[in-house]
mmCIF file of C-alpha atoms and ligand atoms in Angstrom:
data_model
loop_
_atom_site.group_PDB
_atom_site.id
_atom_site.type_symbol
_atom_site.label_atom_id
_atom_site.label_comp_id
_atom_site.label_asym_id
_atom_site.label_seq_id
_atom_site.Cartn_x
_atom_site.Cartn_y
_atom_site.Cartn_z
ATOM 1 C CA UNK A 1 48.870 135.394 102.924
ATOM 2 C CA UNK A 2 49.992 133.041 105.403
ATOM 3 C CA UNK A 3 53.429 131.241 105.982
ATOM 4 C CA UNK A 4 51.863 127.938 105.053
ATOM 5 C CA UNK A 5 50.102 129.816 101.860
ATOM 6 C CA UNK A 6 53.629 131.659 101.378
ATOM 7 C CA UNK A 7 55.523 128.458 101.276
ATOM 8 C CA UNK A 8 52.965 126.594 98.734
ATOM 9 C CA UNK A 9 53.818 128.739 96.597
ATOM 10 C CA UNK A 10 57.027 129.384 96.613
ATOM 11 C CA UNK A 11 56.689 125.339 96.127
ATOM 12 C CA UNK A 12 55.250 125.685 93.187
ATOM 13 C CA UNK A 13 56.712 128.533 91.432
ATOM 14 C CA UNK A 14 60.128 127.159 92.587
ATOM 15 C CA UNK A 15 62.703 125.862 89.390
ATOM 16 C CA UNK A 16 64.599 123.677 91.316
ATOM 17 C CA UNK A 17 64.288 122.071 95.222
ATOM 18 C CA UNK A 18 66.566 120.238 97.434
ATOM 19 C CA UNK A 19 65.233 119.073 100.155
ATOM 20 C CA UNK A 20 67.360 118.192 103.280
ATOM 21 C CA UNK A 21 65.362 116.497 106.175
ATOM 22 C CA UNK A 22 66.690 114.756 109.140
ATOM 23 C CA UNK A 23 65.577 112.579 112.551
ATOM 24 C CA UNK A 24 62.546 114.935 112.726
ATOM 25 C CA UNK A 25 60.838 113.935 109.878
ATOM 26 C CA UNK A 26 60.618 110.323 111.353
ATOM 27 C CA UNK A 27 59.579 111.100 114.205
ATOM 28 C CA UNK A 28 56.089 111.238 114.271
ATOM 29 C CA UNK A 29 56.587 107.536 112.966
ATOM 30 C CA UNK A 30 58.076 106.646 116.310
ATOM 31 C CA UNK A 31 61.480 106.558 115.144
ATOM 32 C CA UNK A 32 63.293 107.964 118.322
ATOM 33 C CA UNK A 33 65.770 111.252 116.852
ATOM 34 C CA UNK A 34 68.862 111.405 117.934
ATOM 35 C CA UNK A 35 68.508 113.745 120.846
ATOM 36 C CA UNK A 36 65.312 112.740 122.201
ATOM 37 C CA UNK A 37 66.726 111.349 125.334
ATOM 38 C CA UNK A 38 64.889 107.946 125.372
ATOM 39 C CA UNK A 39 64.461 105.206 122.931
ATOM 40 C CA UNK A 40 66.674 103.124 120.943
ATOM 41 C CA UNK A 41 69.520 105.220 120.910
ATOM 42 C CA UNK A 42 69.898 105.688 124.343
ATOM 43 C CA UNK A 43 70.105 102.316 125.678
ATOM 44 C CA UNK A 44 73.626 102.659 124.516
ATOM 45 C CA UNK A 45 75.322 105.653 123.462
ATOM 46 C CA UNK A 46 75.557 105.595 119.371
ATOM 47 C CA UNK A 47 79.638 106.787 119.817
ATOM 48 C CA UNK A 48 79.995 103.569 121.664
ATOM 49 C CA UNK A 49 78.578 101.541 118.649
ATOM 50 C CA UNK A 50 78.341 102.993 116.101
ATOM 51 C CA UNK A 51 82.098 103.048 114.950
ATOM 52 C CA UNK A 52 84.119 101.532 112.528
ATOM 53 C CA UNK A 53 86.669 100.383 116.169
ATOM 54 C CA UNK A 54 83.545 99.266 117.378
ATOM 55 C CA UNK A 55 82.611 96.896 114.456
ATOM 56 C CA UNK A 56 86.470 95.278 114.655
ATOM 57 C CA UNK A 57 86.436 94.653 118.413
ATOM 58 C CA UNK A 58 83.000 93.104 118.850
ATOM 59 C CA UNK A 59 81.013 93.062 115.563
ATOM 60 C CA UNK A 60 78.926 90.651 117.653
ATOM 61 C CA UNK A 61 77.577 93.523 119.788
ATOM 62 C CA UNK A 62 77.670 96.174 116.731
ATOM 63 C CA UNK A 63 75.100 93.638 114.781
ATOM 64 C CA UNK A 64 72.843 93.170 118.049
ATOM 65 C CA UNK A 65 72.543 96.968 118.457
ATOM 66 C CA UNK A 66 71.560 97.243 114.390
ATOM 67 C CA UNK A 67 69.304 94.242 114.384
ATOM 68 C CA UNK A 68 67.322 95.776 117.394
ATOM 69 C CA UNK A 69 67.186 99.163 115.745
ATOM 70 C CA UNK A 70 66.162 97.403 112.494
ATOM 71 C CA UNK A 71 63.374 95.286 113.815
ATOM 72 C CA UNK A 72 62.051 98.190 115.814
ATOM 73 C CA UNK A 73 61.777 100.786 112.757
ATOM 74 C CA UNK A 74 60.300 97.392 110.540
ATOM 75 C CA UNK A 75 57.651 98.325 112.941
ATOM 76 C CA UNK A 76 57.269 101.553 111.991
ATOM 77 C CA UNK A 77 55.297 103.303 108.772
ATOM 78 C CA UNK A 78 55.925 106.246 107.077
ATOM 79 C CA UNK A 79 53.771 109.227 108.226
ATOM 80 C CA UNK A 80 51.896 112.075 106.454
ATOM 81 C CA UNK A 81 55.450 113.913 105.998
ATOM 82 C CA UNK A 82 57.096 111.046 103.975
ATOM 83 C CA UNK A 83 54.172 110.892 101.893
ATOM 84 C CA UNK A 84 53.735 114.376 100.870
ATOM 85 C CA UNK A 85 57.738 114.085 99.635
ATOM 86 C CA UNK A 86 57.506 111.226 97.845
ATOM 87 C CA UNK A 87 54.465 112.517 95.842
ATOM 88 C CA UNK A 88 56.713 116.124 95.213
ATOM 89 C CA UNK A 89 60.011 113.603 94.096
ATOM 90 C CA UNK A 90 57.748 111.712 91.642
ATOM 91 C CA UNK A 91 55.876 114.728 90.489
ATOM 92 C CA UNK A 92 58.945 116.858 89.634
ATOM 93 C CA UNK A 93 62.229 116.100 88.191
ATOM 94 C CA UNK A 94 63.666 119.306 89.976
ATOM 95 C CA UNK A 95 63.427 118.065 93.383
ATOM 96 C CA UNK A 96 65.894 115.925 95.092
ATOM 97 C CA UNK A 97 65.330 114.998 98.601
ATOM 98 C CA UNK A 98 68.550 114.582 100.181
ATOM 99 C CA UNK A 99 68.246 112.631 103.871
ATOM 100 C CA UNK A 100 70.619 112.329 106.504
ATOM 101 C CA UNK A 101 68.303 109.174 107.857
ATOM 102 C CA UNK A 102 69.120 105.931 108.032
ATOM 103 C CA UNK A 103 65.668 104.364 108.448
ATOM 104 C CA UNK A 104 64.570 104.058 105.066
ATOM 105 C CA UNK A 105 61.111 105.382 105.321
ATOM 106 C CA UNK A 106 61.601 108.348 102.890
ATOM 107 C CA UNK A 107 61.930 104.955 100.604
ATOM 108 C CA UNK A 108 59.083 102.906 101.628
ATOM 109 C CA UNK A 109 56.991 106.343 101.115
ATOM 110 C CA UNK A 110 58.341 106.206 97.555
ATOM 111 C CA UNK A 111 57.234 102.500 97.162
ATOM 112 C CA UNK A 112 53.755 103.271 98.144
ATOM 113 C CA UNK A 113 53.815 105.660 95.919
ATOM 114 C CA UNK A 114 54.217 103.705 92.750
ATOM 115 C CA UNK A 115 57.854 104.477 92.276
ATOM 116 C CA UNK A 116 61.102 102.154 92.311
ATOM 117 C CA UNK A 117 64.083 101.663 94.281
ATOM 118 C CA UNK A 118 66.573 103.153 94.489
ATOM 119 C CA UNK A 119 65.274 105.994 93.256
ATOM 120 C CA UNK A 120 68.133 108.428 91.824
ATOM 121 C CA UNK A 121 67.064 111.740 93.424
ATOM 122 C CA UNK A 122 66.522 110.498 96.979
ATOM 123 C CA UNK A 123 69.822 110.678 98.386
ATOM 124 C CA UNK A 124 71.356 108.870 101.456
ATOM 125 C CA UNK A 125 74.418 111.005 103.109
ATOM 126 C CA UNK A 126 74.308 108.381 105.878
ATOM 127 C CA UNK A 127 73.828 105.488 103.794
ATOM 128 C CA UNK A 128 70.948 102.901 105.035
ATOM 129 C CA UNK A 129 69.929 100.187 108.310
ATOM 130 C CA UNK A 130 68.682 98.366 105.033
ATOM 131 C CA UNK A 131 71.476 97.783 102.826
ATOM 132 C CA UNK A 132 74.556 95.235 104.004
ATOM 133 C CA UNK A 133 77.874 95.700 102.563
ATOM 134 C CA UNK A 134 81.186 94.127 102.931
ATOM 135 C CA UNK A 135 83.562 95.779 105.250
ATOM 136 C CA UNK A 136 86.248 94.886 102.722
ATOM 137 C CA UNK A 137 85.076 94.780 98.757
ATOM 138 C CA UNK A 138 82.376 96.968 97.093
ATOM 139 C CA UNK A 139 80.071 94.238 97.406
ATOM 140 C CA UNK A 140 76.212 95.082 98.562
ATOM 141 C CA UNK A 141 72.868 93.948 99.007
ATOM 142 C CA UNK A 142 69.654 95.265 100.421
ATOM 143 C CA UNK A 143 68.768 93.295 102.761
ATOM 144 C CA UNK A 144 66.227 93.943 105.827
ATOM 145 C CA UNK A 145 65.890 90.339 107.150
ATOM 146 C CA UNK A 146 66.473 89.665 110.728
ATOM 147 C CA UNK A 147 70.298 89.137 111.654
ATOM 148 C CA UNK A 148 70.830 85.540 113.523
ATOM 149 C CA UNK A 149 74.361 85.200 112.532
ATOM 150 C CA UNK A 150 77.512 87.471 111.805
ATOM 151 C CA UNK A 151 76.769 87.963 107.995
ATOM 152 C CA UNK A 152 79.709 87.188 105.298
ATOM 153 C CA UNK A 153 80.339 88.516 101.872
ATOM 154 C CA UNK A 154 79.422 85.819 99.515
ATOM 155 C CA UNK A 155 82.642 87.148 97.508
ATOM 156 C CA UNK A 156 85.194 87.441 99.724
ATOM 157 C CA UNK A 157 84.270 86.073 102.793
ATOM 158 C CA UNK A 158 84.968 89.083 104.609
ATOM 159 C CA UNK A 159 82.561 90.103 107.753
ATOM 160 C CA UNK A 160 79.701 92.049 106.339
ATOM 161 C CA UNK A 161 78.069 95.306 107.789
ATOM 162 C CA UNK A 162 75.492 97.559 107.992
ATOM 163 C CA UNK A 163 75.513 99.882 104.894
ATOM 164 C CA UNK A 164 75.612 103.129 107.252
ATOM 165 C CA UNK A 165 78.158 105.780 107.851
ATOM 166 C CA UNK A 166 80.199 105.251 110.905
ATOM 167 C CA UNK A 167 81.407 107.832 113.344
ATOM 168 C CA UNK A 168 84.751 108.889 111.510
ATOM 169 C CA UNK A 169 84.094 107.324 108.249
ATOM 170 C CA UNK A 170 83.556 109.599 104.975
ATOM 171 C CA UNK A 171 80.111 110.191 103.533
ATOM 172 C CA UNK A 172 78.982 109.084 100.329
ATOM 173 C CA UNK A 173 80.574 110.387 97.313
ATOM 174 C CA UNK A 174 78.415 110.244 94.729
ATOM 175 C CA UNK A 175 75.390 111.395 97.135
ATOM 176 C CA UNK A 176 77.850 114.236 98.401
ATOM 177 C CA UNK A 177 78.801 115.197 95.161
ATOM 178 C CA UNK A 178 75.242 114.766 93.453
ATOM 179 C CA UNK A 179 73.358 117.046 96.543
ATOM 180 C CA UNK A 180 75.693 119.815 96.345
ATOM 181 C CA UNK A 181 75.445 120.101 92.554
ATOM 182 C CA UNK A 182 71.298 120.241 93.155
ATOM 183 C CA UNK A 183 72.191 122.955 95.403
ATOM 184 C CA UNK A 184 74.172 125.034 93.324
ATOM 185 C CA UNK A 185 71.233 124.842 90.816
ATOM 186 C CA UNK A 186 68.282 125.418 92.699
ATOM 187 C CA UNK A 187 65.884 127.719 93.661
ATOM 188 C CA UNK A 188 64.732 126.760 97.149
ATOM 189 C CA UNK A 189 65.685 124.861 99.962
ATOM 190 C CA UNK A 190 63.130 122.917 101.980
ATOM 191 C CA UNK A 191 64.853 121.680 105.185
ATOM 192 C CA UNK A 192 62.843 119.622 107.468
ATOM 193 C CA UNK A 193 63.613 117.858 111.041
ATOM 194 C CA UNK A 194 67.067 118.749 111.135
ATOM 195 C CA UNK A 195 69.164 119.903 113.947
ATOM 196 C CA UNK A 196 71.478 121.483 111.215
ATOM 197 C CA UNK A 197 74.414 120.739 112.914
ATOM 198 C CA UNK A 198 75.921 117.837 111.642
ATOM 199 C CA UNK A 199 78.187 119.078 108.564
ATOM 200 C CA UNK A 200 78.468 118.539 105.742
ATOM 201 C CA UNK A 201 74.865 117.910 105.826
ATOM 202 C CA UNK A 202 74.024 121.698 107.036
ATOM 203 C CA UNK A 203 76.232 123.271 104.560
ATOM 204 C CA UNK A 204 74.051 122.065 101.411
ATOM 205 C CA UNK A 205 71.114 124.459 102.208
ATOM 206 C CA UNK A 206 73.007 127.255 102.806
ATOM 207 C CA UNK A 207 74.584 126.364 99.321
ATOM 208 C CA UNK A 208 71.155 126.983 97.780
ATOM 209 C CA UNK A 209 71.256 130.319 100.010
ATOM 210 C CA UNK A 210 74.586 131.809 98.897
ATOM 211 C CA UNK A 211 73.917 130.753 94.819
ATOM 212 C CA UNK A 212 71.055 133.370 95.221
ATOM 213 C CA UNK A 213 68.073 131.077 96.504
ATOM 214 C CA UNK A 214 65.372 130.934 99.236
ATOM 215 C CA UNK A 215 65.520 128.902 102.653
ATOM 216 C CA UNK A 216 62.125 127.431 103.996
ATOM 217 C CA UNK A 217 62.133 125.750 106.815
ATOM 218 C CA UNK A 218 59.940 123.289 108.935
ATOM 219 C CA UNK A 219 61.011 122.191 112.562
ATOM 220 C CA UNK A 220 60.055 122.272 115.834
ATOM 221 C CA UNK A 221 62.700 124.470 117.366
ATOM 222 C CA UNK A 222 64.840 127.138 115.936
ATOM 223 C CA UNK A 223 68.412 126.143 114.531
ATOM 224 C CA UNK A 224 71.217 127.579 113.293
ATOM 225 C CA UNK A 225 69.749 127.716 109.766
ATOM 226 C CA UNK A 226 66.823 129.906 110.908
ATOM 227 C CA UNK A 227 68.470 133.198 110.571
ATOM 228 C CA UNK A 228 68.884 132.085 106.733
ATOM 229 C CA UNK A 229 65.364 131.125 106.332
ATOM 230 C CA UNK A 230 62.693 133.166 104.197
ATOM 231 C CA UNK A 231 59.879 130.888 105.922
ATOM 232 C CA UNK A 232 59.959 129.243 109.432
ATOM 233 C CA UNK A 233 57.154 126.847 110.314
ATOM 234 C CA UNK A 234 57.522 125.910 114.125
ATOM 235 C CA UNK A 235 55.587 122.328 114.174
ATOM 236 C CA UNK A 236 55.337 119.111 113.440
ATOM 237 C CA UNK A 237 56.627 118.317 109.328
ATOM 238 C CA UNK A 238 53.556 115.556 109.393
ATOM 239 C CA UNK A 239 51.286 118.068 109.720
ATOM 240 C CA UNK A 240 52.507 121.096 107.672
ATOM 241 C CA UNK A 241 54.265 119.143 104.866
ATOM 242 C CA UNK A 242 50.832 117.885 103.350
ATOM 243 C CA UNK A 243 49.713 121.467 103.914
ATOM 244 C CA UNK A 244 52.560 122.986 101.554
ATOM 245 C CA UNK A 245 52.949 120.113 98.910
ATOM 246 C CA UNK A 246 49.602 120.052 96.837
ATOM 247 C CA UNK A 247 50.876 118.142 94.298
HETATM 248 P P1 LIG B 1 68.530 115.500 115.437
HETATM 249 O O1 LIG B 1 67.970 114.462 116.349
HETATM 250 O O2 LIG B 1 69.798 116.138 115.765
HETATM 251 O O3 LIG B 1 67.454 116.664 115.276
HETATM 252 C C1 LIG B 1 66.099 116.412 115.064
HETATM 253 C C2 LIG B 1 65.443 117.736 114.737
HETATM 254 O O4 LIG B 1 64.096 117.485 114.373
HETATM 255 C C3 LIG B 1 65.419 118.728 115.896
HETATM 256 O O5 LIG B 1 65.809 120.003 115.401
HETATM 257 C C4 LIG B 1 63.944 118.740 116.341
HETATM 258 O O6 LIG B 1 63.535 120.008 116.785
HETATM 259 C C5 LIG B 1 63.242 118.380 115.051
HETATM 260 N N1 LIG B 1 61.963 117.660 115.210
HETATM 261 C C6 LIG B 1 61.644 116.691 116.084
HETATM 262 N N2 LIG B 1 60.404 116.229 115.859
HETATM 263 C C7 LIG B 1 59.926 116.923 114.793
HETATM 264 C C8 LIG B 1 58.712 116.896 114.047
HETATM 265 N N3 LIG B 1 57.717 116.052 114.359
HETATM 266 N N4 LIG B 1 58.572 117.752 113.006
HETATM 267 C C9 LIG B 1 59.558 118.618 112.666
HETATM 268 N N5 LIG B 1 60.733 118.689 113.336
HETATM 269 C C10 LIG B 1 60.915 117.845 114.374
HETATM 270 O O7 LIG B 1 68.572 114.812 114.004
HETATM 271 P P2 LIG B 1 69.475 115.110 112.731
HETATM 272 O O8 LIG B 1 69.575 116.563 112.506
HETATM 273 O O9 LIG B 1 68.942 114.236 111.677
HETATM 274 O O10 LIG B 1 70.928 114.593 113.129
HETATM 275 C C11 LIG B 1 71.083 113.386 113.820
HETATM 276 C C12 LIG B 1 72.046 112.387 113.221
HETATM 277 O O11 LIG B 1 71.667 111.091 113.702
HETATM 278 C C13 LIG B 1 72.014 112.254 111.729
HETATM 279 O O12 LIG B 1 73.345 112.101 111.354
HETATM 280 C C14 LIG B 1 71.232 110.970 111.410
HETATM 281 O O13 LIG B 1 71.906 110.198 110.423
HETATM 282 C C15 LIG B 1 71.221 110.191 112.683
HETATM 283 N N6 LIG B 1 69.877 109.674 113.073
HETATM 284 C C16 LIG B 1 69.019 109.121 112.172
HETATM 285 C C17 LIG B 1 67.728 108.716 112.552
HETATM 286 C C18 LIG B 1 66.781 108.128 111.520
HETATM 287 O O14 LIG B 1 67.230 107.540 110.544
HETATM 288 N N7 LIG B 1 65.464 108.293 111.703
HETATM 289 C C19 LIG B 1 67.321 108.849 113.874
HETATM 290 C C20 LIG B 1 68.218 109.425 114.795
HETATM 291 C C21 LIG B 1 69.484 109.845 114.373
HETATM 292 ZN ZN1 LIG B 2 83.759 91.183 100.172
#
């Protein structure tokens, strides 16, 4: 049997998945990954903007920089990769897909799919370019209109912002909390796109790893997860993901 063949199985056999993706999986969508070198988020370096100092010195220029990257990945469509993940999330209530992107295409796939939003295993550790919050209360709203003026919180007033993890800011809690539970619970872990060195991100597959479970993993380049994996597949995740996910 082949890798591809291996990996189907294991797919199927498997009692429990988290899946961890990252840039890569978007990419074949056009959405530029972080280290790419050209694109969106080199035109200005993301440390510069994408801060929480940032937002309170010139939230002007923060909400520029989003409403470009917004508008430009509005353009974009979830590929063959997204797809095959959505159908495996619907299909299975043992699968969580757990994303460190911010470009909501893992959700549109889901949408296409038939499903609803938010669904509550597809997890965002980096929150979403889609969702606007207030930078002082709780208060949220998806939103993925185009931004002509500083947005306010209809409750308090208070500057709005994108609904994405800054630089220095803490992830999540209840995504945290709910992917690292999946881990400790499940059988494989399917890790797509990733660098796999942003933490706490990284850590949740090897979670899977040290509770007794198998690593598979598409990218590609080699990462420091490799060593761990049971399956490597060097290429592109819109190409091999439909190849491993029959269902
Ligand atoms: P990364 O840019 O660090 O790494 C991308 C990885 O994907 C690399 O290992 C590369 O080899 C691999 N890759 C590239 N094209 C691929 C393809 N077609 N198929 C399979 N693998 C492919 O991205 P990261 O690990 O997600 O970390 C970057 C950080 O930046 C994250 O925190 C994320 O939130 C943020 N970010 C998000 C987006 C997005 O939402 N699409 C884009 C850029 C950065
Ligand atoms: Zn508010």
């Amino acid at each position: 049997m082949d890798e591809v063949q291996e990996l189907r199985e294991a797919i199927r056999r498997a009692r429990g998945i988290v899946v961890l993706t990252g840039a890569g999986v978007s990419a074949e969508s056009g959405v530029p990954t972080f280290r790419d070198g050209d694109g969106l988020w080199k035109q200005r370096r993301v440390e510069e903007v994408a801060t929480p100092g940032a937002f309170r010195e010139d939230p002007r220029m923060v909400w520029e920089w989003y409403d470009m990257r917004r508008r430009a990945i509005l353009q974009c469509a979830p590929n063959p990769g997204h797809h095959a993940l959505a159908r495996l999330l619907m299909a299975r209530e043992d699968v969580t897909l757990v994303t460190q992107n911010v470009d909501g295409l893992h959700d549109r796939a889901v949408m296409e799919a038939g499903g609803t939003l938010p669904h509550p295993r597809l997890l965002h550790l980096h929150g979403t370019l889609f969702v606007v919050r207030c930078s002082v209360c709780r208060w949220e709203e998806p939103n993925s209109e185009p931004i002509e003026d500083l947005p306010r919180c209809p409750r308090c007033d208070a500057l709005a912002r994108p609904g994405v993890v800054w630089f220095g800011e803490m992830l999540p809690e209840h995504a945290l909390e709910a992917a690292f539970d999946a881990a400790r619970v499940a059988d494989l872990a399917l890790v797509v796109g990733t660098s796999a060195v942003v933490h706490p991100a990284a850590s949740i597959p090897r979670v899977v790893v040290e509770s007794g479970g198998q690593l598979a993993e598409v990218n590609l380049d080699p990462t420091p997860l490799t060593p761990l994996a049971r399956w490597s597949l060097r290429g592109a995740s819109g190409e091999i993901l439909p190849q491993v996910i029959v269902e």
